Amino acid sequence: MKLWSILYLFLTVSGIASCAGEIPGHSGIYAVIRGGSVDRVEAAAKLPYIDGFTLYLGVRALVPEKGVYDWSRVDRVIKAARDNGKKVNLGFLPGRWVPDWFYDEGVQKFRWIHETDLVDPGRHDAAAPVPWDPKLLELLGEICREAGERYAGDPAVVSVQVTGPALANGLETNFNVRPAEAEAVGYTPEKLISAWQTMFDATAAAFPNQRLSWCIHDMFPNGRDAKPGRAIRDWAYRKYGSRLHLLACYLTHEPWFRRGNQAVDIWAERNAEIPAGLQLINIYAIRKYTPEQLEQALRTGIREGADYLEIFIEELSDPACAAAVEKVRNDWKGMQK
């Protein structure tokens, strides 16, 4: 009888833990806000076709000096969302956006030639922390804990972006440098994978009530490589289950964005079990999308299985683009009924 009592207690507690571990998701269309676009949040929060906000704030803006936090932008976005029944995904971006005091604390700096047609297009010298540097991961873990103490209990905050071991923006899981640069800094896939796992654990511990949004990518020193992204994705799903939310930041209307392309497959191939969203890339495109192309891109994302879409808040300043977003969102709601 005693054995059955213990077994019953175990099953009951396990069931409670399972239910308690189910994290509400975010869905629909989220407007991306960066530090310089926070002034737009109150107006955007009143738009019925915007379901929430993703705030991407550079660590330099959040913690300009050691031990000195500026929560004003975060507080403003969360308040606007809460007041209007919207939700928030928080992301604090290191990479090139860390403050100088990180290096004063002993974080190792990596310099490379940054060449791209997208964010900060062109070819120029760049610097960011070595992604697997232990001091970097320690400082980012401290920031996670401070943010979690302030926001983990807020029901408006439904997701937190796992960031850290990425060079250009601290967000995407890539290491897009030349082979010689990678060799000089001591890059191995194992170091990068381990660093991302460290930041997953730090973020999950600081925000136990939120989804863990994470941006997969496949660009590495020797070209396109799906193995690191898949390894991190599968590890995170085994450990955190439905808390994991997969993000890809390159949604486009262009014909290459389809299954069968590796960059899409690493995001889409486990959509049946791993919730996944997409970020529209238009704001960084050299040739901006027409409203029709923007609408086509959003519909492509929905067709490929996205449960939420990110569009930069600046896109909404064009009435024709805003109308396209509203049309897609209304149609999407109709499909979900």
mmCIF file of C-alpha atoms in Angstrom:
data_model
loop_
_atom_site.group_PDB
_atom_site.id
_atom_site.type_symbol
_atom_site.label_atom_id
_atom_site.label_comp_id
_atom_site.label_asym_id
_atom_site.label_seq_id
_atom_site.Cartn_x
_atom_site.Cartn_y
_atom_site.Cartn_z
ATOM 1 C CA MET A 1 0.000 0.000 0.000
ATOM 2 C CA LYS A 2 2.828 2.317 0.857
ATOM 3 C CA LEU A 3 4.443 1.663 -2.546
ATOM 4 C CA TRP A 4 1.211 2.563 -4.345
ATOM 5 C CA SER A 5 0.953 5.770 -2.305
ATOM 6 C CA ILE A 6 4.461 6.770 -3.309
ATOM 7 C CA LEU A 7 3.752 5.910 -6.948
ATOM 8 C CA TYR A 8 0.498 7.902 -6.887
ATOM 9 C CA LEU A 9 2.289 10.898 -5.375
ATOM 10 C CA PHE A 10 5.022 10.674 -8.009
ATOM 11 C CA LEU A 11 2.546 10.558 -10.896
ATOM 12 C CA THR A 12 0.490 13.408 -9.449
ATOM 13 C CA VAL A 13 3.500 15.653 -8.948
ATOM 14 C CA SER A 14 4.826 14.743 -12.394
ATOM 15 C CA GLY A 15 1.498 15.662 -13.951
ATOM 16 C CA ILE A 16 1.419 18.973 -12.134
ATOM 17 C CA ALA A 17 4.972 19.714 -13.222
ATOM 18 C CA SER A 18 4.086 18.875 -16.794
ATOM 19 C CA CYS A 19 1.094 21.223 -16.772
ATOM 20 C CA ALA A 20 3.011 23.941 -14.968
ATOM 21 C CA GLY A 21 5.800 23.659 -17.535
ATOM 22 C CA GLU A 22 3.501 24.488 -20.449
ATOM 23 C CA ILE A 23 4.413 28.047 -21.469
ATOM 24 C CA PRO A 24 1.814 30.162 -23.312
ATOM 25 C CA GLY A 25 2.998 31.023 -26.797
ATOM 26 C CA HIS A 26 3.134 34.181 -28.826
ATOM 27 C CA SER A 27 1.435 34.312 -32.199
ATOM 28 C CA GLY A 28 0.310 36.708 -34.906
ATOM 29 C CA ILE A 29 2.219 39.759 -36.120
ATOM 30 C CA TYR A 30 4.768 41.464 -33.880
ATOM 31 C CA ALA A 31 6.245 44.879 -34.630
ATOM 32 C CA VAL A 32 10.007 44.979 -34.102
ATOM 33 C CA ILE A 33 11.187 47.955 -32.074
ATOM 34 C CA ARG A 34 14.813 48.987 -31.788
ATOM 35 C CA GLY A 35 16.217 51.559 -29.403
ATOM 36 C CA GLY A 36 15.671 54.425 -31.838
ATOM 37 C CA SER A 37 12.067 53.539 -32.655
ATOM 38 C CA VAL A 38 10.626 53.306 -29.130
ATOM 39 C CA ASP A 39 8.763 56.598 -29.664
ATOM 40 C CA ARG A 40 6.456 54.794 -32.095
ATOM 41 C CA VAL A 41 5.260 52.165 -29.640
ATOM 42 C CA GLU A 42 2.218 53.912 -28.156
ATOM 43 C CA ALA A 43 0.655 54.547 -31.564
ATOM 44 C CA ALA A 44 1.469 51.061 -32.834
ATOM 45 C CA ALA A 45 0.018 49.476 -29.699
ATOM 46 C CA LYS A 46 -3.418 50.763 -30.702
ATOM 47 C CA LEU A 47 -3.343 49.022 -34.096
ATOM 48 C CA PRO A 48 -5.719 46.038 -34.035
ATOM 49 C CA TYR A 49 -3.612 43.996 -36.474
ATOM 50 C CA ILE A 50 -0.470 44.163 -34.310
ATOM 51 C CA ASP A 51 -0.468 41.382 -31.714
ATOM 52 C CA GLY A 52 2.686 42.352 -29.867
ATOM 53 C CA PHE A 53 6.191 43.777 -29.956
ATOM 54 C CA THR A 54 9.698 42.425 -30.163
ATOM 55 C CA LEU A 55 12.117 44.819 -28.506
ATOM 56 C CA TYR A 56 15.709 44.471 -29.677
ATOM 57 C CA LEU A 57 17.862 46.686 -27.469
ATOM 58 C CA GLY A 58 21.643 46.832 -27.609
ATOM 59 C CA VAL A 59 23.422 45.914 -24.382
ATOM 60 C CA ARG A 60 25.275 49.237 -24.693
ATOM 61 C CA ALA A 61 21.949 51.073 -24.362
ATOM 62 C CA LEU A 62 20.709 48.865 -21.534
ATOM 63 C CA VAL A 63 23.863 48.870 -19.401
ATOM 64 C CA PRO A 64 25.949 51.880 -20.494
ATOM 65 C CA GLU A 65 28.168 51.627 -17.412
ATOM 66 C CA LYS A 66 29.009 48.717 -15.159
ATOM 67 C CA GLY A 67 26.158 48.217 -12.712
ATOM 68 C CA VAL A 68 24.109 51.059 -14.217
ATOM 69 C CA TYR A 69 20.915 49.897 -15.950
ATOM 70 C CA ASP A 70 18.583 52.009 -18.047
ATOM 71 C CA TRP A 71 15.243 50.167 -18.115
ATOM 72 C CA SER A 72 13.281 53.128 -19.483
ATOM 73 C CA ARG A 73 12.867 51.834 -23.037
ATOM 74 C CA VAL A 74 11.930 48.353 -21.855
ATOM 75 C CA ASP A 75 9.421 49.713 -19.337
ATOM 76 C CA ARG A 76 7.851 51.939 -21.981
ATOM 77 C CA VAL A 77 7.355 49.111 -24.494
ATOM 78 C CA ILE A 78 5.936 46.733 -21.888
ATOM 79 C CA LYS A 79 3.556 49.382 -20.533
ATOM 80 C CA ALA A 80 2.257 50.215 -24.016
ATOM 81 C CA ALA A 81 1.746 46.525 -24.715
ATOM 82 C CA ARG A 82 0.044 45.834 -21.393
ATOM 83 C CA ASP A 83 -2.257 48.850 -21.680
ATOM 84 C CA ASN A 84 -3.479 47.645 -25.073
ATOM 85 C CA GLY A 85 -3.657 43.892 -24.554
ATOM 86 C CA LYS A 86 -0.497 43.135 -26.534
ATOM 87 C CA LYS A 87 2.426 40.840 -25.722
ATOM 88 C CA VAL A 88 6.204 41.327 -25.719
ATOM 89 C CA ASN A 89 9.279 39.376 -26.794
ATOM 90 C CA LEU A 90 12.440 40.830 -25.195
ATOM 91 C CA GLY A 91 15.870 40.704 -26.769
ATOM 92 C CA PHE A 92 19.081 42.294 -25.472
ATOM 93 C CA LEU A 93 21.750 42.312 -28.171
ATOM 94 C CA PRO A 94 25.500 42.033 -27.527
ATOM 95 C CA GLY A 95 27.840 41.472 -30.498
ATOM 96 C CA ARG A 96 28.900 44.844 -31.875
ATOM 97 C CA TRP A 97 26.497 46.519 -29.456
ATOM 98 C CA VAL A 98 28.355 45.827 -26.205
ATOM 99 C CA PRO A 99 29.637 48.798 -24.162
ATOM 100 C CA ASP A 100 33.344 49.491 -23.826
ATOM 101 C CA TRP A 101 33.293 48.537 -20.154
ATOM 102 C CA PHE A 102 32.873 44.881 -21.191
ATOM 103 C CA TYR A 103 36.409 44.988 -22.553
ATOM 104 C CA ASP A 104 37.638 46.808 -19.447
ATOM 105 C CA GLU A 105 36.319 43.822 -17.477
ATOM 106 C CA GLY A 106 38.503 41.466 -19.494
ATOM 107 C CA VAL A 107 36.236 40.352 -22.350
ATOM 108 C CA GLN A 108 38.371 39.373 -25.332
ATOM 109 C CA LYS A 109 37.798 41.540 -28.423
ATOM 110 C CA PHE A 110 37.704 40.047 -31.917
ATOM 111 C CA ARG A 111 38.293 42.178 -35.010
ATOM 112 C CA TRP A 112 37.290 41.123 -38.505
ATOM 113 C CA ILE A 113 36.262 42.432 -41.919
ATOM 114 C CA HIS A 114 32.472 42.725 -41.942
ATOM 115 C CA GLU A 115 31.092 42.463 -45.468
ATOM 116 C CA THR A 116 27.360 42.271 -46.172
ATOM 117 C CA ASP A 117 24.551 43.528 -48.381
ATOM 118 C CA LEU A 118 22.126 43.645 -45.453
ATOM 119 C CA VAL A 119 22.694 45.156 -41.982
ATOM 120 C CA ASP A 120 25.239 47.995 -42.332
ATOM 121 C CA PRO A 121 25.870 47.144 -46.014
ATOM 122 C CA GLY A 122 29.381 47.383 -47.358
ATOM 123 C CA ARG A 123 32.821 46.253 -46.300
ATOM 124 C CA HIS A 124 34.361 47.655 -43.140
ATOM 125 C CA ASP A 125 36.343 46.809 -40.036
ATOM 126 C CA ALA A 126 34.246 45.472 -37.163
ATOM 127 C CA ALA A 127 34.817 44.444 -33.563
ATOM 128 C CA ALA A 128 32.836 42.354 -31.096
ATOM 129 C CA PRO A 129 33.527 40.022 -28.190
ATOM 130 C CA VAL A 130 34.828 36.540 -28.915
ATOM 131 C CA PRO A 131 31.508 34.630 -28.767
ATOM 132 C CA TRP A 132 32.686 31.868 -26.419
ATOM 133 C CA ASP A 133 34.726 34.116 -24.119
ATOM 134 C CA PRO A 134 33.914 33.038 -20.523
ATOM 135 C CA LYS A 135 33.838 36.609 -19.213
ATOM 136 C CA LEU A 136 31.384 37.621 -21.944
ATOM 137 C CA LEU A 137 29.057 34.755 -21.029
ATOM 138 C CA GLU A 138 29.374 35.625 -17.332
ATOM 139 C CA LEU A 139 28.427 39.281 -17.895
ATOM 140 C CA LEU A 140 25.538 38.380 -20.172
ATOM 141 C CA GLY A 141 24.321 35.903 -17.578
ATOM 142 C CA GLU A 142 24.312 38.684 -14.970
ATOM 143 C CA ILE A 143 22.262 40.898 -17.303
ATOM 144 C CA CYS A 144 19.803 38.040 -17.825
ATOM 145 C CA ARG A 145 19.375 37.653 -14.071
ATOM 146 C CA GLU A 146 18.814 41.379 -13.547
ATOM 147 C CA ALA A 147 16.273 41.502 -16.363
ATOM 148 C CA GLY A 148 14.547 38.379 -15.098
ATOM 149 C CA GLU A 149 14.158 39.791 -11.597
ATOM 150 C CA ARG A 150 12.405 42.789 -13.126
ATOM 151 C CA TYR A 151 10.287 41.224 -15.886
ATOM 152 C CA ALA A 152 9.947 37.444 -15.507
ATOM 153 C CA GLY A 153 6.730 37.863 -13.498
ATOM 154 C CA ASP A 154 5.092 40.225 -15.987
ATOM 155 C CA PRO A 155 2.347 38.399 -17.955
ATOM 156 C CA ALA A 156 2.818 40.770 -20.892
ATOM 157 C CA VAL A 157 6.316 39.327 -21.443
ATOM 158 C CA VAL A 158 5.655 35.998 -23.135
ATOM 159 C CA SER A 159 9.056 35.366 -24.699
ATOM 160 C CA VAL A 160 12.720 36.224 -24.301
ATOM 161 C CA GLN A 161 15.288 36.077 -27.068
ATOM 162 C CA VAL A 162 18.307 33.892 -26.342
ATOM 163 C CA THR A 163 21.230 36.041 -27.465
ATOM 164 C CA GLY A 164 24.960 36.270 -26.943
ATOM 165 C CA PRO A 165 27.512 34.240 -28.915
ATOM 166 C CA ALA A 166 27.057 36.030 -32.245
ATOM 167 C CA LEU A 167 29.363 38.576 -33.809
ATOM 168 C CA ALA A 168 27.438 41.043 -35.933
ATOM 169 C CA ASN A 169 24.231 41.488 -33.954
ATOM 170 C CA GLY A 170 24.404 39.119 -30.988
ATOM 171 C CA LEU A 171 21.233 37.480 -32.292
ATOM 172 C CA GLU A 172 21.761 35.020 -35.139
ATOM 173 C CA THR A 173 23.569 31.709 -34.668
ATOM 174 C CA ASN A 174 26.269 32.099 -37.269
ATOM 175 C CA PHE A 175 29.977 32.829 -37.449
ATOM 176 C CA ASN A 176 30.249 34.602 -40.775
ATOM 177 C CA VAL A 177 33.962 35.339 -41.094
ATOM 178 C CA ARG A 178 36.745 34.229 -43.386
ATOM 179 C CA PRO A 179 38.476 30.905 -42.618
ATOM 180 C CA ALA A 180 41.751 32.653 -41.762
ATOM 181 C CA GLU A 181 39.962 34.947 -39.289
ATOM 182 C CA ALA A 182 38.192 31.985 -37.713
ATOM 183 C CA GLU A 183 41.452 30.096 -37.335
ATOM 184 C CA ALA A 184 43.187 33.117 -35.789
ATOM 185 C CA VAL A 185 40.548 33.447 -33.055
ATOM 186 C CA GLY A 186 40.458 29.699 -32.353
ATOM 187 C CA TYR A 187 36.980 28.966 -33.679
ATOM 188 C CA THR A 188 35.576 25.466 -33.461
ATOM 189 C CA PRO A 189 31.907 24.475 -33.843
ATOM 190 C CA GLU A 190 32.086 22.876 -30.405
ATOM 191 C CA LYS A 191 33.087 26.160 -28.732
ATOM 192 C CA LEU A 192 30.243 28.036 -30.385
ATOM 193 C CA ILE A 193 27.666 25.345 -29.612
ATOM 194 C CA SER A 194 28.723 25.237 -25.961
ATOM 195 C CA ALA A 195 28.488 29.042 -25.685
ATOM 196 C CA TRP A 196 24.925 29.027 -27.016
ATOM 197 C CA GLN A 197 23.987 26.264 -24.594
ATOM 198 C CA THR A 198 25.355 28.383 -21.746
ATOM 199 C CA MET A 199 23.180 31.312 -22.796
ATOM 200 C CA PHE A 200 20.115 29.092 -23.188
ATOM 201 C CA ASP A 201 20.553 27.911 -19.613
ATOM 202 C CA ALA A 202 21.121 31.423 -18.264
ATOM 203 C CA THR A 203 18.074 32.812 -20.072
ATOM 204 C CA ALA A 204 15.848 29.898 -19.090
ATOM 205 C CA ALA A 205 16.801 30.220 -15.426
ATOM 206 C CA ALA A 206 16.229 33.995 -15.392
ATOM 207 C CA PHE A 207 12.880 33.770 -17.225
ATOM 208 C CA PRO A 208 11.186 30.535 -16.093
ATOM 209 C CA ASN A 209 7.737 31.693 -17.251
ATOM 210 C CA GLN A 210 8.615 32.627 -20.829
ATOM 211 C CA ARG A 211 9.283 30.996 -24.144
ATOM 212 C CA LEU A 212 12.897 30.901 -25.282
ATOM 213 C CA SER A 213 13.087 32.403 -28.752
ATOM 214 C CA TRP A 214 16.271 31.611 -30.632
ATOM 215 C CA CYS A 215 17.469 32.593 -34.096
ATOM 216 C CA ILE A 216 18.912 29.759 -36.185
ATOM 217 C CA HIS A 217 21.329 30.320 -39.081
ATOM 218 C CA ASP A 218 23.750 28.358 -41.269
ATOM 219 C CA MET A 219 26.528 30.739 -42.338
ATOM 220 C CA PHE A 220 29.975 29.710 -41.082
ATOM 221 C CA PRO A 221 33.630 30.203 -42.104
ATOM 222 C CA ASN A 222 33.630 27.413 -44.659
ATOM 223 C CA GLY A 223 30.263 28.336 -46.153
ATOM 224 C CA ARG A 224 26.771 27.055 -45.484
ATOM 225 C CA ASP A 225 26.754 24.489 -42.687
ATOM 226 C CA ALA A 226 23.572 23.209 -41.056
ATOM 227 C CA LYS A 227 25.247 21.076 -38.391
ATOM 228 C CA PRO A 228 25.878 23.666 -35.628
ATOM 229 C CA GLY A 229 22.367 25.111 -35.868
ATOM 230 C CA ARG A 230 20.731 21.698 -35.881
ATOM 231 C CA ALA A 231 22.867 20.547 -32.955
ATOM 232 C CA ILE A 232 21.839 23.537 -30.814
ATOM 233 C CA ARG A 233 18.205 23.342 -31.923
ATOM 234 C CA ASP A 234 17.864 19.648 -31.122
ATOM 235 C CA TRP A 235 19.680 19.993 -27.790
ATOM 236 C CA ALA A 236 17.454 22.917 -26.780
ATOM 237 C CA TYR A 237 14.287 21.036 -27.708
ATOM 238 C CA ARG A 238 15.364 17.964 -25.742
ATOM 239 C CA LYS A 239 16.076 20.113 -22.696
ATOM 240 C CA TYR A 240 13.334 22.774 -22.873
ATOM 241 C CA GLY A 241 10.622 21.175 -24.987
ATOM 242 C CA SER A 242 7.801 23.489 -26.028
ATOM 243 C CA ARG A 243 9.512 26.476 -24.407
ATOM 244 C CA LEU A 244 11.804 26.597 -27.429
ATOM 245 C CA HIS A 245 10.618 28.953 -30.148
ATOM 246 C CA LEU A 246 12.635 28.876 -33.358
ATOM 247 C CA LEU A 247 13.185 32.105 -35.290
ATOM 248 C CA ALA A 248 14.710 32.813 -38.700
ATOM 249 C CA CYS A 249 15.444 36.433 -39.615
ATOM 250 C CA TYR A 250 15.360 36.251 -43.399
ATOM 251 C CA LEU A 251 11.741 35.980 -44.548
ATOM 252 C CA THR A 252 11.351 37.242 -48.094
ATOM 253 C CA HIS A 253 9.022 37.056 -51.094
ATOM 254 C CA GLU A 254 11.920 35.904 -53.274
ATOM 255 C CA PRO A 255 11.633 32.397 -54.758
ATOM 256 C CA TRP A 256 14.626 30.986 -52.872
ATOM 257 C CA PHE A 257 12.641 31.063 -49.618
ATOM 258 C CA ARG A 258 11.097 27.615 -49.815
ATOM 259 C CA ARG A 259 11.643 24.152 -48.418
ATOM 260 C CA GLY A 260 14.512 22.449 -50.133
ATOM 261 C CA ASN A 261 16.760 25.436 -49.424
ATOM 262 C CA GLN A 262 18.949 24.559 -46.433
ATOM 263 C CA ALA A 263 18.480 27.953 -44.759
ATOM 264 C CA VAL A 264 14.729 27.354 -44.776
ATOM 265 C CA ASP A 265 14.924 23.649 -43.939
ATOM 266 C CA ILE A 266 16.833 24.126 -40.681
ATOM 267 C CA TRP A 267 14.007 26.396 -39.567
ATOM 268 C CA ALA A 268 11.065 24.456 -41.032
ATOM 269 C CA GLU A 269 11.928 20.765 -40.809
ATOM 270 C CA ARG A 270 10.743 20.343 -37.192
ATOM 271 C CA ASN A 271 7.829 22.786 -37.261
ATOM 272 C CA ALA A 272 5.391 20.018 -36.382
ATOM 273 C CA GLU A 273 6.911 19.886 -32.884
ATOM 274 C CA ILE A 274 8.909 23.105 -32.452
ATOM 275 C CA PRO A 275 6.966 26.404 -32.686
ATOM 276 C CA ALA A 276 8.608 28.733 -35.175
ATOM 277 C CA GLY A 277 8.433 32.357 -36.305
ATOM 278 C CA LEU A 278 9.977 34.496 -39.031
ATOM 279 C CA GLN A 279 11.323 38.020 -39.308
ATOM 280 C CA LEU A 280 10.768 39.990 -42.515
ATOM 281 C CA ILE A 281 14.121 41.014 -43.991
ATOM 282 C CA ASN A 282 12.819 43.957 -46.054
ATOM 283 C CA ILE A 283 14.173 46.754 -43.866
ATOM 284 C CA TYR A 284 17.718 45.603 -44.647
ATOM 285 C CA ALA A 285 17.157 44.951 -48.350
ATOM 286 C CA ILE A 286 18.923 47.205 -50.863
ATOM 287 C CA ARG A 287 15.781 47.300 -52.997
ATOM 288 C CA LYS A 288 12.767 47.767 -50.720
ATOM 289 C CA TYR A 289 9.695 45.628 -51.242
ATOM 290 C CA THR A 290 6.559 46.955 -52.802
ATOM 291 C CA PRO A 291 3.417 46.526 -50.668
ATOM 292 C CA GLU A 292 2.490 43.585 -52.903
ATOM 293 C CA GLN A 293 5.874 41.922 -52.330
ATOM 294 C CA LEU A 294 5.617 42.546 -48.605
ATOM 295 C CA GLU A 295 2.204 40.883 -48.543
ATOM 296 C CA GLN A 296 3.541 37.972 -50.580
ATOM 297 C CA ALA A 297 6.425 37.493 -48.127
ATOM 298 C CA LEU A 298 4.120 37.424 -45.106
ATOM 299 C CA ARG A 299 1.815 34.917 -46.791
ATOM 300 C CA THR A 300 4.837 32.784 -47.673
ATOM 301 C CA GLY A 301 5.837 32.690 -44.012
ATOM 302 C CA ILE A 302 2.361 31.606 -42.958
ATOM 303 C CA ARG A 303 2.257 28.944 -45.660
ATOM 304 C CA GLU A 304 5.623 27.563 -44.534
ATOM 305 C CA GLY A 305 4.337 27.129 -40.973
ATOM 306 C CA ALA A 306 5.215 30.275 -39.008
ATOM 307 C CA ASP A 307 3.113 30.835 -35.893
ATOM 308 C CA TYR A 308 4.197 34.447 -35.665
ATOM 309 C CA LEU A 309 5.834 37.029 -37.921
ATOM 310 C CA GLU A 310 8.088 39.962 -37.081
ATOM 311 C CA ILE A 311 7.891 43.133 -39.151
ATOM 312 C CA PHE A 312 9.904 46.237 -38.306
ATOM 313 C CA ILE A 313 7.759 49.036 -36.970
ATOM 314 C CA GLU A 314 9.183 51.435 -39.581
ATOM 315 C CA GLU A 315 7.387 49.416 -42.288
ATOM 316 C CA LEU A 316 4.061 50.622 -40.891
ATOM 317 C CA SER A 317 4.817 54.271 -41.711
ATOM 318 C CA ASP A 318 3.900 53.525 -45.360
ATOM 319 C CA PRO A 319 0.075 53.390 -45.474
ATOM 320 C CA ALA A 320 0.100 50.898 -48.349
ATOM 321 C CA CYS A 321 2.450 48.555 -46.481
ATOM 322 C CA ALA A 322 0.417 48.947 -43.287
ATOM 323 C CA ALA A 323 -2.726 48.050 -45.252
ATOM 324 C CA ALA A 324 -1.003 44.945 -46.619
ATOM 325 C CA VAL A 325 -0.017 43.862 -43.102
ATOM 326 C CA GLU A 326 -3.564 44.415 -41.852
ATOM 327 C CA LYS A 327 -5.017 42.421 -44.731
ATOM 328 C CA VAL A 328 -2.707 39.468 -44.087
ATOM 329 C CA ARG A 329 -3.433 39.515 -40.355
ATOM 330 C CA ASN A 330 -7.197 39.589 -40.878
ATOM 331 C CA ASP A 331 -7.023 36.704 -43.343
ATOM 332 C CA TRP A 332 -4.790 34.787 -40.931
ATOM 333 C CA LYS A 333 -7.292 35.227 -38.110
ATOM 334 C CA GLY A 334 -9.977 33.867 -40.403
ATOM 335 C CA MET A 335 -7.872 30.789 -41.160
ATOM 336 C CA GLN A 336 -7.386 30.139 -37.435
ATOM 337 C CA LYS A 337 -11.110 30.078 -36.604
#
